[in-house]
PDB file of N, CA and C and ligand atoms in Angstrom:
ATOM      1  N   MET A   1     -14.316  35.188  38.000  1.00  0.00           N
ATOM      2  CA  MET A   1     -13.478  34.363  37.110  1.00  0.00           C
ATOM      3  C   MET A   1     -13.991  32.935  37.080  1.00  0.00           C
ATOM      4  N   GLU A   2     -14.053  32.495  35.900  1.00  0.00           N
ATOM      5  CA  GLU A   2     -14.524  31.118  35.724  1.00  0.00           C
ATOM      6  C   GLU A   2     -13.387  30.147  35.943  1.00  0.00           C
ATOM      7  N   LEU A   3     -13.763  29.128  36.565  1.00  0.00           N
ATOM      8  CA  LEU A   3     -12.736  28.134  36.810  1.00  0.00           C
ATOM      9  C   LEU A   3     -12.657  27.158  35.634  1.00  0.00           C
ATOM     10  N   VAL A   4     -11.527  27.133  35.063  1.00  0.00           N
ATOM     11  CA  VAL A   4     -11.372  26.236  33.910  1.00  0.00           C
ATOM     12  C   VAL A   4     -10.858  24.888  34.390  1.00  0.00           C
ATOM     13  N   VAL A   5     -11.699  23.956  34.194  1.00  0.00           N
ATOM     14  CA  VAL A   5     -11.291  22.610  34.603  1.00  0.00           C
ATOM     15  C   VAL A   5     -10.538  21.955  33.456  1.00  0.00           C
ATOM     16  N   LYS A   6      -9.351  21.683  33.774  1.00  0.00           N
ATOM     17  CA  LYS A   6      -8.541  21.042  32.725  1.00  0.00           C
ATOM     18  C   LYS A   6      -8.911  19.568  32.604  1.00  0.00           C
ATOM     19  N   GLN A   7      -9.133  19.214  31.395  1.00  0.00           N
ATOM     20  CA  GLN A   7      -9.421  17.795  31.187  1.00  0.00           C
ATOM     21  C   GLN A   7      -8.131  17.002  31.287  1.00  0.00           C
ATOM     22  N   PRO A   8      -8.258  15.858  31.852  1.00  0.00           N
ATOM     23  CA  PRO A   8      -7.049  15.027  31.907  1.00  0.00           C
ATOM     24  C   PRO A   8      -6.518  14.787  30.497  1.00  0.00           C
ATOM     25  N   SER A   9      -5.279  15.149  30.331  1.00  0.00           N
ATOM     26  CA  SER A   9      -4.707  15.039  28.984  1.00  0.00           C
ATOM     27  C   SER A   9      -4.834  13.615  28.461  1.00  0.00           C
ATOM     28  N   ALA A  10      -5.383  13.587  27.301  1.00  0.00           N
ATOM     29  CA  ALA A  10      -5.568  12.275  26.685  1.00  0.00           C
ATOM     30  C   ALA A  10      -4.213  11.645  26.416  1.00  0.00           C
ATOM     31  N   LYS A  11      -4.092  10.476  26.928  1.00  0.00           N
ATOM     32  CA  LYS A  11      -2.808   9.792  26.722  1.00  0.00           C
ATOM     33  C   LYS A  11      -2.600   9.532  25.237  1.00  0.00           C
ATOM     34  N   LYS A  12      -1.376   9.740  24.873  1.00  0.00           N
ATOM     35  CA  LYS A  12      -1.068   9.526  23.468  1.00  0.00           C
ATOM     36  C   LYS A  12      -1.343   8.076  23.094  1.00  0.00           C
ATOM     37  N   ARG A  13      -2.147   7.991  22.054  1.00  0.00           N
ATOM     38  CA  ARG A  13      -2.493   6.637  21.604  1.00  0.00           C
ATOM     39  C   ARG A  13      -1.275   5.945  21.036  1.00  0.00           C
ATOM     40  N   LYS A  14      -1.092   4.765  21.481  1.00  0.00           N
ATOM     41  CA  LYS A  14       0.033   4.003  20.939  1.00  0.00           C
ATOM     42  C   LYS A  14      -0.340   3.509  19.564  1.00  0.00           C
ATOM     43  N   ARG A  15       0.419   3.965  18.608  1.00  0.00           N
ATOM     44  CA  ARG A  15       0.127   3.522  17.245  1.00  0.00           C
ATOM     45  C   ARG A  15       0.722   2.142  17.019  1.00  0.00           C
ATOM     46  N   SER A  16      -0.068   1.334  16.373  1.00  0.00           N
ATOM     47  CA  SER A  16       0.465   0.017  16.046  1.00  0.00           C
ATOM     48  C   SER A  16       1.601   0.206  15.050  1.00  0.00           C
ATOM     49  N   ARG A  17       2.654  -0.487  15.315  1.00  0.00           N
ATOM     50  CA  ARG A  17       3.866  -0.277  14.522  1.00  0.00           C
ATOM     51  C   ARG A  17       3.654  -0.478  13.037  1.00  0.00           C
ATOM     52  N   ARG A  18       2.998  -1.563  12.732  1.00  0.00           N
ATOM     53  CA  ARG A  18       2.779  -1.855  11.321  1.00  0.00           C
ATOM     54  C   ARG A  18       1.287  -1.794  11.040  1.00  0.00           C
ATOM     55  N   LEU A  19       0.918  -0.843  10.245  1.00  0.00           N
ATOM     56  CA  LEU A  19      -0.491  -0.731   9.907  1.00  0.00           C
ATOM     57  C   LEU A  19      -0.879  -1.774   8.865  1.00  0.00           C
ATOM     58  N   PHE A  20       0.070  -2.070   8.006  1.00  0.00           N
ATOM     59  CA  PHE A  20      -0.213  -3.043   6.958  1.00  0.00           C
ATOM     60  C   PHE A  20       0.728  -4.223   7.099  1.00  0.00           C
ATOM     61  N   VAL A  21       0.180  -5.339   6.846  1.00  0.00           N
ATOM     62  CA  VAL A  21       1.045  -6.516   6.825  1.00  0.00           C
ATOM     63  C   VAL A  21       1.856  -6.454   5.543  1.00  0.00           C
ATOM     64  N   ARG A  22       3.112  -6.374   5.715  1.00  0.00           N
ATOM     65  CA  ARG A  22       3.925  -6.211   4.521  1.00  0.00           C
ATOM     66  C   ARG A  22       4.525  -7.546   4.086  1.00  0.00           C
ATOM     67  N   THR A  23       4.738  -7.605   2.818  1.00  0.00           N
ATOM     68  CA  THR A  23       5.366  -8.805   2.299  1.00  0.00           C
ATOM     69  C   THR A  23       6.852  -8.707   2.598  1.00  0.00           C
ATOM     70  N   LYS A  24       7.333  -9.686   3.296  1.00  0.00           N
ATOM     71  CA  LYS A  24       8.707  -9.576   3.752  1.00  0.00           C
ATOM     72  C   LYS A  24       9.715 -10.026   2.695  1.00  0.00           C
ATOM     73  N   VAL A  25       9.280 -10.948   1.884  1.00  0.00           N
ATOM     74  CA  VAL A  25      10.231 -11.430   0.882  1.00  0.00           C
ATOM     75  C   VAL A  25      10.131 -10.573  -0.373  1.00  0.00           C
ATOM     76  N   CYS A  26      11.256 -10.420  -0.995  1.00  0.00           N
ATOM     77  CA  CYS A  26      11.308  -9.715  -2.263  1.00  0.00           C
ATOM     78  C   CYS A  26      10.565 -10.549  -3.298  1.00  0.00           C
ATOM     79  N   ARG A  27       9.614  -9.917  -3.951  1.00  0.00           N
ATOM     80  CA  ARG A  27       8.778 -10.720  -4.858  1.00  0.00           C
ATOM     81  C   ARG A  27       9.534 -11.145  -6.116  1.00  0.00           C
ATOM     82  N   PHE A  28      10.597 -10.452  -6.405  1.00  0.00           N
ATOM     83  CA  PHE A  28      11.358 -10.813  -7.597  1.00  0.00           C
ATOM     84  C   PHE A  28      12.336 -11.943  -7.306  1.00  0.00           C
ATOM     85  N   CYS A  29      12.733 -12.052  -6.034  1.00  0.00           N
ATOM     86  CA  CYS A  29      13.595 -13.174  -5.658  1.00  0.00           C
ATOM     87  C   CYS A  29      12.765 -14.442  -5.563  1.00  0.00           C
ATOM     88  N   SER A  30      11.575 -14.304  -4.993  1.00  0.00           N
ATOM     89  CA  SER A  30      10.760 -15.492  -4.753  1.00  0.00           C
ATOM     90  C   SER A  30      10.082 -15.980  -6.027  1.00  0.00           C
ATOM     91  N   ASP A  31       9.741 -15.050  -6.896  1.00  0.00           N
ATOM     92  CA  ASP A  31       9.020 -15.430  -8.107  1.00  0.00           C
ATOM     93  C   ASP A  31       9.923 -15.308  -9.335  1.00  0.00           C
ATOM     94  N   ALA A  32      10.282 -16.423  -9.888  1.00  0.00           N
ATOM     95  CA  ALA A  32      11.164 -16.421 -11.051  1.00  0.00           C
ATOM     96  C   ALA A  32      10.455 -15.859 -12.285  1.00  0.00           C
ATOM     97  N   GLU A  33       9.152 -15.933 -12.274  1.00  0.00           N
ATOM     98  CA  GLU A  33       8.364 -15.461 -13.417  1.00  0.00           C
ATOM     99  C   GLU A  33       8.346 -13.934 -13.491  1.00  0.00           C
ATOM    100  N   ALA A  34       8.291 -13.321 -12.322  1.00  0.00           N
ATOM    101  CA  ALA A  34       8.203 -11.861 -12.265  1.00  0.00           C
ATOM    102  C   ALA A  34       9.476 -11.255 -12.845  1.00  0.00           C
ATOM    103  N   GLU A  35       9.290 -10.428 -13.835  1.00  0.00           N
ATOM    104  CA  GLU A  35      10.437  -9.847 -14.495  1.00  0.00           C
ATOM    105  C   GLU A  35      10.436  -8.340 -14.312  1.00  0.00           C
ATOM    106  N   LEU A  36      11.636  -7.817 -14.160  1.00  0.00           N
ATOM    107  CA  LEU A  36      11.771  -6.370 -14.045  1.00  0.00           C
ATOM    108  C   LEU A  36      12.230  -5.845 -15.385  1.00  0.00           C
ATOM    109  N   ASP A  37      11.332  -5.148 -16.030  1.00  0.00           N
ATOM    110  CA  ASP A  37      11.667  -4.678 -17.364  1.00  0.00           C
ATOM    111  C   ASP A  37      10.905  -3.389 -17.638  1.00  0.00           C
ATOM    112  N   TYR A  38      11.577  -2.465 -18.278  1.00  0.00           N
ATOM    113  CA  TYR A  38      10.878  -1.213 -18.584  1.00  0.00           C
ATOM    114  C   TYR A  38       9.748  -1.426 -19.584  1.00  0.00           C
ATOM    115  N   LYS A  39       9.810  -2.573 -20.270  1.00  0.00           N
ATOM    116  CA  LYS A  39       8.755  -2.849 -21.240  1.00  0.00           C
ATOM    117  C   LYS A  39       7.509  -3.446 -20.591  1.00  0.00           C
ATOM    118  N   GLU A  40       7.593  -3.622 -19.272  1.00  0.00           N
ATOM    119  CA  GLU A  40       6.451  -4.156 -18.524  1.00  0.00           C
ATOM    120  C   GLU A  40       5.998  -3.130 -17.486  1.00  0.00           C
ATOM    121  N   PRO A  41       5.424  -2.036 -17.945  1.00  0.00           N
ATOM    122  CA  PRO A  41       5.053  -0.991 -16.994  1.00  0.00           C
ATOM    123  C   PRO A  41       3.985  -1.429 -16.003  1.00  0.00           C
ATOM    124  N   LYS A  42       3.257  -2.483 -16.361  1.00  0.00           N
ATOM    125  CA  LYS A  42       2.220  -2.970 -15.445  1.00  0.00           C
ATOM    126  C   LYS A  42       2.840  -3.445 -14.136  1.00  0.00           C
ATOM    127  N   THR A  43       3.943  -4.158 -14.264  1.00  0.00           N
ATOM    128  CA  THR A  43       4.627  -4.660 -13.075  1.00  0.00           C
ATOM    129  C   THR A  43       5.239  -3.508 -12.280  1.00  0.00           C
ATOM    130  N   LEU A  44       5.812  -2.569 -13.017  1.00  0.00           N
ATOM    131  CA  LEU A  44       6.495  -1.461 -12.349  1.00  0.00           C
ATOM    132  C   LEU A  44       5.509  -0.547 -11.622  1.00  0.00           C
ATOM    133  N   ARG A  45       4.330  -0.454 -12.176  1.00  0.00           N
ATOM    134  CA  ARG A  45       3.333   0.460 -11.634  1.00  0.00           C
ATOM    135  C   ARG A  45       2.933   0.113 -10.199  1.00  0.00           C
ATOM    136  N   ILE A  46       3.072  -1.167  -9.866  1.00  0.00           N
ATOM    137  CA  ILE A  46       2.740  -1.607  -8.500  1.00  0.00           C
ATOM    138  C   ILE A  46       3.611  -0.851  -7.496  1.00  0.00           C
ATOM    139  N   PHE A  47       4.815  -0.487  -7.921  1.00  0.00           N
ATOM    140  CA  PHE A  47       5.760   0.119  -7.006  1.00  0.00           C
ATOM    141  C   PHE A  47       5.765   1.636  -7.072  1.00  0.00           C
ATOM    142  N   LEU A  48       4.692   2.187  -7.592  1.00  0.00           N
ATOM    143  CA  LEU A  48       4.561   3.637  -7.614  1.00  0.00           C
ATOM    144  C   LEU A  48       3.384   4.057  -6.734  1.00  0.00           C
ATOM    145  N   THR A  49       3.549   5.191  -6.104  1.00  0.00           N
ATOM    146  CA  THR A  49       2.441   5.721  -5.314  1.00  0.00           C
ATOM    147  C   THR A  49       1.466   6.432  -6.257  1.00  0.00           C
ATOM    148  N   GLU A  50       0.407   6.953  -5.671  1.00  0.00           N
ATOM    149  CA  GLU A  50      -0.578   7.678  -6.474  1.00  0.00           C
ATOM    150  C   GLU A  50       0.049   8.866  -7.189  1.00  0.00           C
ATOM    151  N   ARG A  51       1.023   9.449  -6.513  1.00  0.00           N
ATOM    152  CA  ARG A  51       1.688  10.604  -7.111  1.00  0.00           C
ATOM    153  C   ARG A  51       2.897  10.191  -7.940  1.00  0.00           C
ATOM    154  N   ALA A  52       2.917   8.911  -8.245  1.00  0.00           N
ATOM    155  CA  ALA A  52       3.943   8.348  -9.123  1.00  0.00           C
ATOM    156  C   ALA A  52       5.349   8.355  -8.535  1.00  0.00           C
ATOM    157  N   LYS A  53       5.416   8.341  -7.224  1.00  0.00           N
ATOM    158  CA  LYS A  53       6.724   8.238  -6.585  1.00  0.00           C
ATOM    159  C   LYS A  53       7.056   6.766  -6.390  1.00  0.00           C
ATOM    160  N   ILE A  54       8.318   6.472  -6.390  1.00  0.00           N
ATOM    161  CA  ILE A  54       8.720   5.073  -6.213  1.00  0.00           C
ATOM    162  C   ILE A  54       8.616   4.706  -4.736  1.00  0.00           C
ATOM    163  N   ILE A  55       7.983   3.600  -4.482  1.00  0.00           N
ATOM    164  CA  ILE A  55       7.794   3.146  -3.106  1.00  0.00           C
ATOM    165  C   ILE A  55       9.127   2.650  -2.541  1.00  0.00           C
ATOM    166  N   PRO A  56       9.492   3.123  -1.351  1.00  0.00           N
ATOM    167  CA  PRO A  56      10.784   2.736  -0.779  1.00  0.00           C
ATOM    168  C   PRO A  56      10.855   1.243  -0.436  1.00  0.00           C
ATOM    169  N   ARG A  57      12.060   0.794  -0.328  1.00  0.00           N
ATOM    170  CA  ARG A  57      12.321  -0.619  -0.105  1.00  0.00           C
ATOM    171  C   ARG A  57      11.747  -1.117   1.216  1.00  0.00           C
ATOM    172  N   ARG A  58      11.820  -0.291   2.223  1.00  0.00           N
ATOM    173  CA  ARG A  58      11.333  -0.721   3.531  1.00  0.00           C
ATOM    174  C   ARG A  58       9.841  -0.999   3.505  1.00  0.00           C
ATOM    175  N   ILE A  59       9.146  -0.450   2.548  1.00  0.00           N
ATOM    176  CA  ILE A  59       7.723  -0.695   2.450  1.00  0.00           C
ATOM    177  C   ILE A  59       7.423  -1.774   1.413  1.00  0.00           C
ATOM    178  N   SER A  60       8.085  -1.682   0.286  1.00  0.00           N
ATOM    179  CA  SER A  60       7.805  -2.657  -0.769  1.00  0.00           C
ATOM    180  C   SER A  60       8.347  -4.037  -0.415  1.00  0.00           C
ATOM    181  N   GLY A  61       9.403  -4.073   0.383  1.00  0.00           N
ATOM    182  CA  GLY A  61       9.959  -5.358   0.785  1.00  0.00           C
ATOM    183  C   GLY A  61      10.938  -5.947  -0.212  1.00  0.00           C
ATOM    184  N   ASN A  62      11.290  -5.179  -1.199  1.00  0.00           N
ATOM    185  CA  ASN A  62      12.252  -5.665  -2.180  1.00  0.00           C
ATOM    186  C   ASN A  62      13.643  -5.772  -1.578  1.00  0.00           C
ATOM    187  N   CYS A  63      14.455  -6.591  -2.159  1.00  0.00           N
ATOM    188  CA  CYS A  63      15.839  -6.657  -1.716  1.00  0.00           C
ATOM    189  C   CYS A  63      16.604  -5.536  -2.418  1.00  0.00           C
ATOM    190  N   ALA A  64      17.794  -5.270  -1.928  1.00  0.00           N
ATOM    191  CA  ALA A  64      18.572  -4.139  -2.444  1.00  0.00           C
ATOM    192  C   ALA A  64      18.836  -4.274  -3.934  1.00  0.00           C
ATOM    193  N   LYS A  65      19.184  -5.472  -4.315  1.00  0.00           N
ATOM    194  CA  LYS A  65      19.518  -5.722  -5.716  1.00  0.00           C
ATOM    195  C   LYS A  65      18.336  -5.419  -6.633  1.00  0.00           C
ATOM    196  N   HIS A  66      17.185  -5.922  -6.241  1.00  0.00           N
ATOM    197  CA  HIS A  66      16.026  -5.744  -7.101  1.00  0.00           C
ATOM    198  C   HIS A  66      15.463  -4.334  -7.013  1.00  0.00           C
ATOM    199  N   GLN A  67      15.613  -3.698  -5.863  1.00  0.00           N
ATOM    200  CA  GLN A  67      15.137  -2.321  -5.753  1.00  0.00           C
ATOM    201  C   GLN A  67      15.954  -1.411  -6.668  1.00  0.00           C
ATOM    202  N   ARG A  68      17.239  -1.684  -6.725  1.00  0.00           N
ATOM    203  CA  ARG A  68      18.114  -0.913  -7.603  1.00  0.00           C
ATOM    204  C   ARG A  68      17.688  -1.081  -9.053  1.00  0.00           C
ATOM    205  N   LYS A  69      17.441  -2.327  -9.403  1.00  0.00           N
ATOM    206  CA  LYS A  69      17.001  -2.642 -10.769  1.00  0.00           C
ATOM    207  C   LYS A  69      15.645  -1.985 -11.036  1.00  0.00           C
ATOM    208  N   LEU A  70      14.802  -2.054 -10.037  1.00  0.00           N
ATOM    209  CA  LEU A  70      13.458  -1.490 -10.181  1.00  0.00           C
ATOM    210  C   LEU A  70      13.500   0.003 -10.489  1.00  0.00           C
ATOM    211  N   THR A  71      14.294   0.744  -9.722  1.00  0.00           N
ATOM    212  CA  THR A  71      14.368   2.190  -9.948  1.00  0.00           C
ATOM    213  C   THR A  71      14.901   2.484 -11.344  1.00  0.00           C
ATOM    214  N   LEU A  72      15.880   1.713 -11.747  1.00  0.00           N
ATOM    215  CA  LEU A  72      16.451   1.905 -13.078  1.00  0.00           C
ATOM    216  C   LEU A  72      15.396   1.686 -14.155  1.00  0.00           C
ATOM    217  N   GLU A  73      14.656   0.605 -14.013  1.00  0.00           N
ATOM    218  CA  GLU A  73      13.653   0.276 -15.028  1.00  0.00           C
ATOM    219  C   GLU A  73      12.500   1.279 -15.012  1.00  0.00           C
ATOM    220  N   ILE A  74      12.138   1.736 -13.829  1.00  0.00           N
ATOM    221  CA  ILE A  74      11.075   2.749 -13.741  1.00  0.00           C
ATOM    222  C   ILE A  74      11.522   4.022 -14.448  1.00  0.00           C
ATOM    223  N   LYS A  75      12.780   4.391 -14.231  1.00  0.00           N
ATOM    224  CA  LYS A  75      13.281   5.616 -14.848  1.00  0.00           C
ATOM    225  C   LYS A  75      13.346   5.489 -16.365  1.00  0.00           C
ATOM    226  N   ARG A  76      13.686   4.292 -16.806  1.00  0.00           N
ATOM    227  CA  ARG A  76      13.680   4.051 -18.255  1.00  0.00           C
ATOM    228  C   ARG A  76      12.268   4.164 -18.804  1.00  0.00           C
ATOM    229  N   ALA A  77      11.348   3.524 -18.103  1.00  0.00           N
ATOM    230  CA  ALA A  77       9.953   3.537 -18.551  1.00  0.00           C
ATOM    231  C   ALA A  77       9.400   4.963 -18.566  1.00  0.00           C
ATOM    232  N   ARG A  78       9.833   5.763 -17.587  1.00  0.00           N
ATOM    233  CA  ARG A  78       9.388   7.158 -17.544  1.00  0.00           C
ATOM    234  C   ARG A  78       9.891   7.920 -18.758  1.00  0.00           C
ATOM    235  N   HIS A  79      11.135   7.651 -19.080  1.00  0.00           N
ATOM    236  CA  HIS A  79      11.727   8.338 -20.208  1.00  0.00           C
ATOM    237  C   HIS A  79      10.976   8.036 -21.497  1.00  0.00           C
ATOM    238  N   LEU A  80      10.453   6.830 -21.583  1.00  0.00           N
ATOM    239  CA  LEU A  80       9.695   6.424 -22.769  1.00  0.00           C
ATOM    240  C   LEU A  80       8.209   6.722 -22.613  1.00  0.00           C
ATOM    241  N   ALA A  81       7.880   7.422 -21.552  1.00  0.00           N
ATOM    242  CA  ALA A  81       6.495   7.811 -21.286  1.00  0.00           C
ATOM    243  C   ALA A  81       5.568   6.612 -21.076  1.00  0.00           C
ATOM    244  N   LEU A  82       6.140   5.521 -20.610  1.00  0.00           N
ATOM    245  CA  LEU A  82       5.306   4.374 -20.263  1.00  0.00           C
ATOM    246  C   LEU A  82       4.784   4.523 -18.834  1.00  0.00           C
ATOM    247  N   LEU A  83       5.516   5.292 -18.046  1.00  0.00           N
ATOM    248  CA  LEU A  83       5.111   5.574 -16.682  1.00  0.00           C
ATOM    249  C   LEU A  83       5.163   7.081 -16.464  1.00  0.00           C
ATOM    250  N   PRO A  84       4.343   7.583 -15.569  1.00  0.00           N
ATOM    251  CA  PRO A  84       4.371   9.023 -15.320  1.00  0.00           C
ATOM    252  C   PRO A  84       5.514   9.433 -14.387  1.00  0.00           C
ATOM    253  N   PHE A  85       5.950  10.667 -14.532  1.00  0.00           N
ATOM    254  CA  PHE A  85       6.916  11.233 -13.601  1.00  0.00           C
ATOM    255  C   PHE A  85       6.192  11.710 -12.360  1.00  0.00           C
ATOM    256  N   THR A  86       4.965  12.168 -12.598  1.00  0.00           N
ATOM    257  CA  THR A  86       4.143  12.672 -11.508  1.00  0.00           C
ATOM    258  C   THR A  86       2.683  12.463 -11.903  1.00  0.00           C
ATOM    259  N   SER A  87       1.790  12.637 -10.948  1.00  0.00           N
ATOM    260  CA  SER A  87       0.383  12.481 -11.277  1.00  0.00           C
ATOM    261  C   SER A  87      -0.030  13.583 -12.245  1.00  0.00           C
ATOM    262  N   ALA A  88      -1.039  13.306 -13.006  1.00  0.00           N
ATOM    263  CA  ALA A  88      -1.457  14.240 -14.063  1.00  0.00           C
ATOM    264  C   ALA A  88      -1.737  15.627 -13.511  1.00  0.00           C
ATOM    265  N   HIS A  89      -1.265  16.601 -14.207  1.00  0.00           N
ATOM    266  CA  HIS A  89      -1.525  17.981 -13.815  1.00  0.00           C
ATOM    267  C   HIS A  89      -2.944  18.341 -14.223  1.00  0.00           C
ATOM    268  N   SER A  90      -3.629  19.011 -13.339  1.00  0.00           N
ATOM    269  CA  SER A  90      -5.009  19.365 -13.683  1.00  0.00           C
ATOM    270  C   SER A  90      -5.095  20.821 -14.141  1.00  0.00           C
TER     271      SER A  90
HETATM  272 ZN1  LIG B   1      15.187  -9.610  -4.778  1.00  0.00          ZN
END
């Protein structure tokens, strides 16, 4: 019988809590110029993932008020086909 030498279990790597430096302030509160509007899909697109999902508040850093507005405007824009519901089907 072969003796199996167990390797010392690799200690679980401590993951750094925040991989990305996130913007803590809501960009719509800080920037009066930035407007939330379904007619501005360029602005809304920043808050969509590759698969066209809306980025959650804890990541985007938006305040509750603006996140609510954001989802509403994104949904409006989707309805008008200015934004995708999902990534393109292949
Ligand atoms: Zn805000």
